[in-house]
PDB file of C-alpha atoms in Angstrom:
ATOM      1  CA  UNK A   1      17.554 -13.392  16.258  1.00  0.00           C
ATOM      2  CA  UNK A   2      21.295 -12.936  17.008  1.00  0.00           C
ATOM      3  CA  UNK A   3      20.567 -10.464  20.278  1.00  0.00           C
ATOM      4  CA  UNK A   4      20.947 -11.869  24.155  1.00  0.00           C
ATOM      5  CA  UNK A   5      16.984 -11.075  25.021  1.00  0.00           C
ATOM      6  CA  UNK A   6      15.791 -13.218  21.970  1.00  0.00           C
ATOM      7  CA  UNK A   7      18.628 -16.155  22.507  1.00  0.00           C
ATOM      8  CA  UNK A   8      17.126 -15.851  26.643  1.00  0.00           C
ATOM      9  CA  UNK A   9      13.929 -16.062  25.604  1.00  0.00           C
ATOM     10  CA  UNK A  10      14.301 -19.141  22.970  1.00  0.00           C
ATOM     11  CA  UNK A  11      16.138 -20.819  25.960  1.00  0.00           C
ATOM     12  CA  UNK A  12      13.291 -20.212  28.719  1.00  0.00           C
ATOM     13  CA  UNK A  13      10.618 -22.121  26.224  1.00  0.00           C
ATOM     14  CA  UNK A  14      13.371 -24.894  25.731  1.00  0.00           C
ATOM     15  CA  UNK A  15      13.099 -25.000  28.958  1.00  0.00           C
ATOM     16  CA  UNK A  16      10.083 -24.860  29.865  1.00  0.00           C
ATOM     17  CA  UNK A  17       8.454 -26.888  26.886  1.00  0.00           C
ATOM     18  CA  UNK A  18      11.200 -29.629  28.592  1.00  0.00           C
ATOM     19  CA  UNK A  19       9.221 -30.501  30.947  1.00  0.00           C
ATOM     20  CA  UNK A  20       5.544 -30.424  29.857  1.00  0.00           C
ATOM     21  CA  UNK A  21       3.722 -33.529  29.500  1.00  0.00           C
ATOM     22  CA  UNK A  22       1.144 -34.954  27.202  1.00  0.00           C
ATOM     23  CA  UNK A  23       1.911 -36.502  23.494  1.00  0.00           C
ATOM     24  CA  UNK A  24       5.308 -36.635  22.685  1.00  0.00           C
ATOM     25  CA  UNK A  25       5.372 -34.010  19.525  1.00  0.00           C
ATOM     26  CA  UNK A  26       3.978 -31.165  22.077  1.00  0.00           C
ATOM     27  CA  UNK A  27       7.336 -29.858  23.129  1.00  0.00           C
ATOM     28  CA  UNK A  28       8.264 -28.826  19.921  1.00  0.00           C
ATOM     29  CA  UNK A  29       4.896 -27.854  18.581  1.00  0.00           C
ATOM     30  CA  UNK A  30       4.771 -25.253  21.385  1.00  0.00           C
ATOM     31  CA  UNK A  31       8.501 -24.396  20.881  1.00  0.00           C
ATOM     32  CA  UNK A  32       7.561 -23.427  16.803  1.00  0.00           C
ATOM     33  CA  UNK A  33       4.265 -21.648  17.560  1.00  0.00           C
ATOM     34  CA  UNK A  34       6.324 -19.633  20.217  1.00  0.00           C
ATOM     35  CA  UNK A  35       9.134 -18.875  17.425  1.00  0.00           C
ATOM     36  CA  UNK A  36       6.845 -17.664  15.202  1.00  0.00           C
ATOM     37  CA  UNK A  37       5.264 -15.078  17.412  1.00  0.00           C
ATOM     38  CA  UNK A  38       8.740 -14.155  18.640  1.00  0.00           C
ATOM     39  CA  UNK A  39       9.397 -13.533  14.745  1.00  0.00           C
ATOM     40  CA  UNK A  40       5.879 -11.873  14.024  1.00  0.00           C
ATOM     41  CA  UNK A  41       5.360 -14.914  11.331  1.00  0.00           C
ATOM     42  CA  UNK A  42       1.790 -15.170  12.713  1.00  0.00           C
ATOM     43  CA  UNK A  43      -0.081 -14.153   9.277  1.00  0.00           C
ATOM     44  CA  UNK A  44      -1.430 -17.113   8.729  1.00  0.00           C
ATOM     45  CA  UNK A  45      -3.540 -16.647  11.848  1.00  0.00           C
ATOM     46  CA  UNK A  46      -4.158 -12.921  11.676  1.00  0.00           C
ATOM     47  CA  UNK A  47      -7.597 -12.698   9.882  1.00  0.00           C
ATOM     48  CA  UNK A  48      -9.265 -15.873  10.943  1.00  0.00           C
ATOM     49  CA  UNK A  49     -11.710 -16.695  11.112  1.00  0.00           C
ATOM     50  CA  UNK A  50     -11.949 -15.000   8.176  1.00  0.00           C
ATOM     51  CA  UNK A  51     -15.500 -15.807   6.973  1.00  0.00           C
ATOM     52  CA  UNK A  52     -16.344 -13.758   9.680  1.00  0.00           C
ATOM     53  CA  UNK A  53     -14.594 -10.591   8.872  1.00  0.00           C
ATOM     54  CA  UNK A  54     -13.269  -9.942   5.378  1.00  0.00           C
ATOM     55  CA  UNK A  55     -15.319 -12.230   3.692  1.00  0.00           C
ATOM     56  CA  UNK A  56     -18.257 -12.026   5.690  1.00  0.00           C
ATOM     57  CA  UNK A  57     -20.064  -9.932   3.088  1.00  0.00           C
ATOM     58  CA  UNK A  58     -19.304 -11.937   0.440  1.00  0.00           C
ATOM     59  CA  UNK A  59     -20.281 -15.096   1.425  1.00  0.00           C
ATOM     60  CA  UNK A  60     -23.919 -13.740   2.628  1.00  0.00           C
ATOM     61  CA  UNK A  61     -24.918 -13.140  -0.668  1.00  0.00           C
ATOM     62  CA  UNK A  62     -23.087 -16.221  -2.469  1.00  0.00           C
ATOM     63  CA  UNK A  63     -26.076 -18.807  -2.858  1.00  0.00           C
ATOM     64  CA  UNK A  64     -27.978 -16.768  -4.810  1.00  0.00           C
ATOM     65  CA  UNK A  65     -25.433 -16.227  -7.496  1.00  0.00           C
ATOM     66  CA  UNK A  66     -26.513 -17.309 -11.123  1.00  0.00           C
ATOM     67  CA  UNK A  67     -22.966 -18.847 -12.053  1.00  0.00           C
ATOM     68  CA  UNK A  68     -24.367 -19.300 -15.248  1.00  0.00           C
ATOM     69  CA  UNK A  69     -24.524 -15.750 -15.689  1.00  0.00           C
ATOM     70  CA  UNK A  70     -20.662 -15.288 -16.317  1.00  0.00           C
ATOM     71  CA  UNK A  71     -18.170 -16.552 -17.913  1.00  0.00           C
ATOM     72  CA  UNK A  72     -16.031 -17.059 -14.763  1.00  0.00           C
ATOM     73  CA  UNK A  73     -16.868 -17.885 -11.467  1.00  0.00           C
ATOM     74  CA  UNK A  74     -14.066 -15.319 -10.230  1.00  0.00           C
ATOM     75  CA  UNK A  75     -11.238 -12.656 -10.774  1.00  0.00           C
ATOM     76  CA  UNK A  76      -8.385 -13.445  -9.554  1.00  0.00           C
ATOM     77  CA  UNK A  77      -5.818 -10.514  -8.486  1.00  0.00           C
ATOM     78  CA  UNK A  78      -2.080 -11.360  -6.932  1.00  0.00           C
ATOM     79  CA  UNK A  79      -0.779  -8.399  -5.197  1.00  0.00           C
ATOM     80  CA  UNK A  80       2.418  -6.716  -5.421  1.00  0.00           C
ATOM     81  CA  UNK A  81       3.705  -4.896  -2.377  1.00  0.00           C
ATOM     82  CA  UNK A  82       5.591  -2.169  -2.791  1.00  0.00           C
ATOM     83  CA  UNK A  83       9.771  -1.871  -1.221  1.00  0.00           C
ATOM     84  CA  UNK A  84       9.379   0.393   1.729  1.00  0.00           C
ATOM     85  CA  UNK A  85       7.645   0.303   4.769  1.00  0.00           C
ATOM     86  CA  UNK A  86       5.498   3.760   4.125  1.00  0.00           C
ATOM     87  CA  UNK A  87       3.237   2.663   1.238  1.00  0.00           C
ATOM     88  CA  UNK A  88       0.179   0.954   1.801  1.00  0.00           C
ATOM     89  CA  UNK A  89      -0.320  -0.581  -1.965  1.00  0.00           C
ATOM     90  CA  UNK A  90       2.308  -0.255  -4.778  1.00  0.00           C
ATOM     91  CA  UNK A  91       2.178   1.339  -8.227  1.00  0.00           C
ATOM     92  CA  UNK A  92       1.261  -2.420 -10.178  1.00  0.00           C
ATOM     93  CA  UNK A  93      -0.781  -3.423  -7.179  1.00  0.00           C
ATOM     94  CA  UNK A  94      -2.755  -0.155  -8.097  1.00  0.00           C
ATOM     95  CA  UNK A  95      -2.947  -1.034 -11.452  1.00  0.00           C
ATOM     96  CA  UNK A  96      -3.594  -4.824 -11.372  1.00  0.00           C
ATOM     97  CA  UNK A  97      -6.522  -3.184  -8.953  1.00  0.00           C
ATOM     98  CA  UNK A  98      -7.768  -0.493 -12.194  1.00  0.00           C
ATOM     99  CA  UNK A  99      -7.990  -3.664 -14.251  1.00  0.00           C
ATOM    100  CA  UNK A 100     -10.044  -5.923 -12.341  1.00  0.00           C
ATOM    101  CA  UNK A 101     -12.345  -3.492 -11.428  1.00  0.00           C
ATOM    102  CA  UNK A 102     -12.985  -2.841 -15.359  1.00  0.00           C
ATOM    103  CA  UNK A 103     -13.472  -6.980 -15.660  1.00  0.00           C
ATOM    104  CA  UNK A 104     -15.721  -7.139 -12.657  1.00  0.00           C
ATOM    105  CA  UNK A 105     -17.886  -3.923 -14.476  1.00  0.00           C
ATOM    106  CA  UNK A 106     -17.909  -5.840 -17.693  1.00  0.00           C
ATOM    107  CA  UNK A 107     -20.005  -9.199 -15.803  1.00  0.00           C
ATOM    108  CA  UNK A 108     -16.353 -11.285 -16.123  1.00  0.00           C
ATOM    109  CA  UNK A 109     -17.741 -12.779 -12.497  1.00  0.00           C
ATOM    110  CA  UNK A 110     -19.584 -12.331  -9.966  1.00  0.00           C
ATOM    111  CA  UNK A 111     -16.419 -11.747  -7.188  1.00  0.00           C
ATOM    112  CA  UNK A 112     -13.150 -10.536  -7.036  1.00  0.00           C
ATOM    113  CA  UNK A 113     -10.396 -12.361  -5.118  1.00  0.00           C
ATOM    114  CA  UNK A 114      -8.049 -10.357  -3.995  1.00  0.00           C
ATOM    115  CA  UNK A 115      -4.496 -12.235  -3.026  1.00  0.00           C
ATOM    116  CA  UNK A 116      -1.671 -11.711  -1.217  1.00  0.00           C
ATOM    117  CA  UNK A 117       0.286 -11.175   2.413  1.00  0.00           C
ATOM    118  CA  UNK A 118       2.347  -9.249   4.231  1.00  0.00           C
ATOM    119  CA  UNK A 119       5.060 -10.062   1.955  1.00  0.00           C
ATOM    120  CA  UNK A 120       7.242  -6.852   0.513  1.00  0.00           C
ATOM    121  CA  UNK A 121       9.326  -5.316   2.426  1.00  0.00           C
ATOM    122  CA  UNK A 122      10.124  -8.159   5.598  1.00  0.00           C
ATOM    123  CA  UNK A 123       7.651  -7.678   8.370  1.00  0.00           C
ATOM    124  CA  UNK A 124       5.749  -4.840   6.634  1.00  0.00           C
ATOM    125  CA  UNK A 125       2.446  -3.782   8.483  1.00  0.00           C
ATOM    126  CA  UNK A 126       0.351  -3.851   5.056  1.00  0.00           C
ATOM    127  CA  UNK A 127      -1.291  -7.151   3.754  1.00  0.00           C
ATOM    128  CA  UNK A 128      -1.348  -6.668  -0.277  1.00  0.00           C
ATOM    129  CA  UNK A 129      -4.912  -8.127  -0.498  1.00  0.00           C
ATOM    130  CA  UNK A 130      -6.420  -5.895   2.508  1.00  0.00           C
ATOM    131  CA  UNK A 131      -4.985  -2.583   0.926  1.00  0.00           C
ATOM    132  CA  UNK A 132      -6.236  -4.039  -2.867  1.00  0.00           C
ATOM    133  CA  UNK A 133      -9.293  -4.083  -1.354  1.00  0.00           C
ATOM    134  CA  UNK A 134      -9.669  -0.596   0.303  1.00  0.00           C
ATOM    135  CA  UNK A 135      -8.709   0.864  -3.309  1.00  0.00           C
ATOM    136  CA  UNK A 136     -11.667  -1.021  -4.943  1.00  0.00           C
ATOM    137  CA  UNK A 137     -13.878  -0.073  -2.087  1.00  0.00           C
ATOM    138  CA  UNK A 138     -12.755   3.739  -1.876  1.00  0.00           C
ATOM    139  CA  UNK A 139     -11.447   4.328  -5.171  1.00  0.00           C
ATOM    140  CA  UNK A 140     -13.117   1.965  -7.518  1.00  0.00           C
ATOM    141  CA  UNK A 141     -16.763   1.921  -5.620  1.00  0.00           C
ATOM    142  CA  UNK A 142     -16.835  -1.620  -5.896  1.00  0.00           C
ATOM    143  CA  UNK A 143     -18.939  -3.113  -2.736  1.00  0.00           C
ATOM    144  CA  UNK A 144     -17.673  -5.461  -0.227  1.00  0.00           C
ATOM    145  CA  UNK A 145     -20.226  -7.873  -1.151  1.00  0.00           C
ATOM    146  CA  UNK A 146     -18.322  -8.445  -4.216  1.00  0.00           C
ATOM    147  CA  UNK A 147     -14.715  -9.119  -2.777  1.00  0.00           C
ATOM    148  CA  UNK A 148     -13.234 -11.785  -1.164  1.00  0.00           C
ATOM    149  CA  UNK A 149      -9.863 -11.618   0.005  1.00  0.00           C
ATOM    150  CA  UNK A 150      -6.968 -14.409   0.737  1.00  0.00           C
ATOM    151  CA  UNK A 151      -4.448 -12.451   3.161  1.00  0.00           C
ATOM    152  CA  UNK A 152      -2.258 -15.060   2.665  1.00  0.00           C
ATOM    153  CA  UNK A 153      -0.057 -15.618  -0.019  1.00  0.00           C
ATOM    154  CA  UNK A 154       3.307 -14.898  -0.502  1.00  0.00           C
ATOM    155  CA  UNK A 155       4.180 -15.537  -3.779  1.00  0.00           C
ATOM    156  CA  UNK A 156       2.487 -16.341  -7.222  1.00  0.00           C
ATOM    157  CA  UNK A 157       2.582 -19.761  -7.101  1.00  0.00           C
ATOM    158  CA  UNK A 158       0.431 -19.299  -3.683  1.00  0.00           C
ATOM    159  CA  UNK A 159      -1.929 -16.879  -5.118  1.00  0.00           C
ATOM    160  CA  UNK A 160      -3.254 -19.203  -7.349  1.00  0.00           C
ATOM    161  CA  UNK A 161      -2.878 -22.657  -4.518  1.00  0.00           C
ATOM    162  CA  UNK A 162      -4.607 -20.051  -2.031  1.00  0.00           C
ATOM    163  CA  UNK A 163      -7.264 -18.917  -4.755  1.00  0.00           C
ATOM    164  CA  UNK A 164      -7.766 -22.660  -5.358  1.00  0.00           C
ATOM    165  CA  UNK A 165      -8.789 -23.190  -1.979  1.00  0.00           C
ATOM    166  CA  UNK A 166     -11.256 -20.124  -1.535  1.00  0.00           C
ATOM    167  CA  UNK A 167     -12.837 -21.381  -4.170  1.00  0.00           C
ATOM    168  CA  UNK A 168     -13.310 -24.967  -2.737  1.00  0.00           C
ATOM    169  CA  UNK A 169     -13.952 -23.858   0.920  1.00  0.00           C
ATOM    170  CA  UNK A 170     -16.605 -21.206  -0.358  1.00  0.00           C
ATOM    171  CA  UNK A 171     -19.059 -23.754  -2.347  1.00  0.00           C
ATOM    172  CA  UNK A 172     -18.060 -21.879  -5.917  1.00  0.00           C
ATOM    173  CA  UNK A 173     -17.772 -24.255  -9.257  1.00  0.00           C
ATOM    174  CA  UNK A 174     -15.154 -25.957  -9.433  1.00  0.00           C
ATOM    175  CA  UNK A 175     -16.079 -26.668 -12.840  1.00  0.00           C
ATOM    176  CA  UNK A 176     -15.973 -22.937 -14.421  1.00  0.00           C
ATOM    177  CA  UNK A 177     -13.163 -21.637 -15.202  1.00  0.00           C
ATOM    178  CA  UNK A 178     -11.077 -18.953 -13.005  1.00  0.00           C
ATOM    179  CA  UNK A 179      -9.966 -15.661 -14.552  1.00  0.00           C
ATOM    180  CA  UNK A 180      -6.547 -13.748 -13.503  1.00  0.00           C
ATOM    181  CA  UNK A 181      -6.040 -10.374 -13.646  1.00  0.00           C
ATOM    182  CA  UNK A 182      -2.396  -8.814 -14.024  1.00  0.00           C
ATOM    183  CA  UNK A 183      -0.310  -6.673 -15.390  1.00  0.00           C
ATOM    184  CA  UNK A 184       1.303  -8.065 -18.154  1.00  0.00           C
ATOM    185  CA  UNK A 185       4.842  -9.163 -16.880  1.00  0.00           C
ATOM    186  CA  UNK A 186       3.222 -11.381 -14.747  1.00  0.00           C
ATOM    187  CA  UNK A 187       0.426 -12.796 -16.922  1.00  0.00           C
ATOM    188  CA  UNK A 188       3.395 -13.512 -19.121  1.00  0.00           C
ATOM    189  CA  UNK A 189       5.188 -15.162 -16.220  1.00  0.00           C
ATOM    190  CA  UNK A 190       2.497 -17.246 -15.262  1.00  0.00           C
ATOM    191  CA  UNK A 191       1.991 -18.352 -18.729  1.00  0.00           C
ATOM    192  CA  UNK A 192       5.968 -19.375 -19.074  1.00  0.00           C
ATOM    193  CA  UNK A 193       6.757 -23.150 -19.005  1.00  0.00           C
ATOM    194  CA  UNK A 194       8.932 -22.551 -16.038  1.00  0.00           C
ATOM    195  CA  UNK A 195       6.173 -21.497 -14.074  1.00  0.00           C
ATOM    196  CA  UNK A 196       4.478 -24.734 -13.433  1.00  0.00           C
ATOM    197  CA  UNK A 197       8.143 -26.120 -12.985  1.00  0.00           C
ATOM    198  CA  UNK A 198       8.121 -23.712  -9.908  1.00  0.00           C
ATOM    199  CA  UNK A 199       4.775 -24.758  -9.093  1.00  0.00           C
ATOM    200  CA  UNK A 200       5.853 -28.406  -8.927  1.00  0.00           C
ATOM    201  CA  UNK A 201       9.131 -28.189  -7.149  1.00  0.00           C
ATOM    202  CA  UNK A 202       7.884 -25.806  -4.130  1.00  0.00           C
ATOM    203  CA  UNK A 203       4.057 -26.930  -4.381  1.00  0.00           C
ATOM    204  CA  UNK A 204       4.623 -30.750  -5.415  1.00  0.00           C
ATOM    205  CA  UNK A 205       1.768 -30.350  -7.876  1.00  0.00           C
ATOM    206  CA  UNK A 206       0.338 -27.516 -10.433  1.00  0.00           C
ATOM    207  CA  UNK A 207      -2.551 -25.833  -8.351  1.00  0.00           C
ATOM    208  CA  UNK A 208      -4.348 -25.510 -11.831  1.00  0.00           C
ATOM    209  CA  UNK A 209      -5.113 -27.085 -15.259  1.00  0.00           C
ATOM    210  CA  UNK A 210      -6.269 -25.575 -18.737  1.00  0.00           C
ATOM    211  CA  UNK A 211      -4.128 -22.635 -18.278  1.00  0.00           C
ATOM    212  CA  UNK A 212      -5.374 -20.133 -21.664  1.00  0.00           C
ATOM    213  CA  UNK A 213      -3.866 -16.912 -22.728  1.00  0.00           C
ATOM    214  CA  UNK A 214      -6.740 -14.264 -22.637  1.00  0.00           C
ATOM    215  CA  UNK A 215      -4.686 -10.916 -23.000  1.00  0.00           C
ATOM    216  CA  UNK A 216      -1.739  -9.464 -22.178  1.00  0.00           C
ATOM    217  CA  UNK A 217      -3.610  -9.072 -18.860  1.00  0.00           C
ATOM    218  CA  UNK A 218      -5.755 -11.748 -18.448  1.00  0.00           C
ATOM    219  CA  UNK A 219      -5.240 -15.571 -18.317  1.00  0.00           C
ATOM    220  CA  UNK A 220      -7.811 -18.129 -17.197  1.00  0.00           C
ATOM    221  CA  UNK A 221      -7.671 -21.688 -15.580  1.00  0.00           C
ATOM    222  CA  UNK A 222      -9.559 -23.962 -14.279  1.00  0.00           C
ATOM    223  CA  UNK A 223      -8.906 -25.304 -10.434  1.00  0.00           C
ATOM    224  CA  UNK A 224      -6.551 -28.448  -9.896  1.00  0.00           C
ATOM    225  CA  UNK A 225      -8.048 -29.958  -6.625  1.00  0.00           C
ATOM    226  CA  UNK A 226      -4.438 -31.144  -5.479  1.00  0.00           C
ATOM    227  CA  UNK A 227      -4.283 -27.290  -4.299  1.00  0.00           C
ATOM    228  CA  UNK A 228      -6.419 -28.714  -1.093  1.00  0.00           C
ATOM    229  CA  UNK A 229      -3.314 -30.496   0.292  1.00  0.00           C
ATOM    230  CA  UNK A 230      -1.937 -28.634   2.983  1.00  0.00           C
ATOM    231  CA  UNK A 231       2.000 -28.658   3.366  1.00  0.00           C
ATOM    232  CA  UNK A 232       3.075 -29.944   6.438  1.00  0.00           C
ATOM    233  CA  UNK A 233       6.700 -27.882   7.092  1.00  0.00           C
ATOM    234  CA  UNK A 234       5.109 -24.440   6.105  1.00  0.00           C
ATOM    235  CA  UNK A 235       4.148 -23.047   9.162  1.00  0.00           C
ATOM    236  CA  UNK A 236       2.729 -19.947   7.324  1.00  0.00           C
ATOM    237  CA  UNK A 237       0.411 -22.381   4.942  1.00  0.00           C
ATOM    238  CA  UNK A 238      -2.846 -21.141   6.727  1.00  0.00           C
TER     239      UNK A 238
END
């Protein structure tokens, strides 16, 4: 940000964005999408359309689920990168993983949602929810058709917003509850009071309602639609 070649470069799409024509917010639209590639803050666009990758075998097989089979429509799991730039998938991401996997075996839900970006260390090459998934595929055996992924999220409060809106977009109950799989610390966490205070100031709503205490690794909710309102100054809100 502070050398001459990216300062040169911010000025030539001042420049040039100037004196373009068309509606009058276009200039600076351009200007921000160009930042954000300069950055590499282009996650949000990175896996989509993700119905047809990721998720693809998923969502095949989705309309013929029996929700009334489970007790949950999905698991939830947030990720939790790791602090340096050679490992794929952290310690407690690896263990939130072991868990889930032993809820999906015991019929908690039909799919697994695996959540959370390129977020630990700063412009790390591993997306926590794509590396979640290879362990449960490699390591755990679980198939693809069982695992949907958000490659979004950058923080617990957007795990559960971005979860939220997977469910919605994907045609699953809104009306069943949602199980979360953690480690403890952060089922605790996301129990706290101060939580949904976070939620609220950084949100500007709770993306959930009839939060429960399960375990010490499990809490469910059930989805607060308000999570469908996108946030106009986040450019990374996909």
């Amino acid at each position: 940000m502070h050398t001459s070649a990216f300062q040169q470069a911010v000025a030539d799409w001042q420049t040039k964005s100037a004196g373009a024509g068309g509606l009058f917010f276009e200039p600076a639209m351009q200007l921000s999408l160009r930042l954000l590639l300069l950055n590499r803050r282009d996650e949000a666009a990175r896996f989509e359309p993700i119905e047809n990758s990721e998720n693809r075998a998923a969502l095949q097989g989705m309309a013929q689920v029996s929700w009334g089979k489970y007790p949950y429509s999905v698991i939830v799991v947030p990720g939790a990168g790791p602090e340096d730039y050679q490992t794929a998938l952290s310690s407690a991401g690896r263990e939130r993983v072991r868990l889930a996997a032993e809820a999906y075996r015991k019929g908690m839900a039909p799919f697994l949602l695996l959540s959370g970006g390129y977020v630990h260390p700063s412009q790390t090459h591993y997306a926590e929810a794509i590396e979640m998934k290879k362990v449960l595929e490699q390591e755990e055996h679980i198939p693809a058709s069982s695992i949907l992924v958000d490659p979004f999220a950058r923080h617990t409060t957007t795990n559960l917003r971005n979860a939220v809106r997977e469910i919605y977009r994907y045609g699953m109950p809104v009306t069943r509850p949602v199980l979360i799989v953690s480690d403890p610390l952060q089922t605790a966490y996301i129990l706290a009071p101060f939580f949904s205070a976070r939620c609220e100031k950084e949100l500007g709503y709770v993306p959930y309602t009839s939060l429960k205490f399960i375990s010490t690794t499990e809490v469910s909710f059930l989805p607060n639609l308000d999570s469908l309102e996108q946030d106009p100054i986040d450019p990374l809100d996909p």
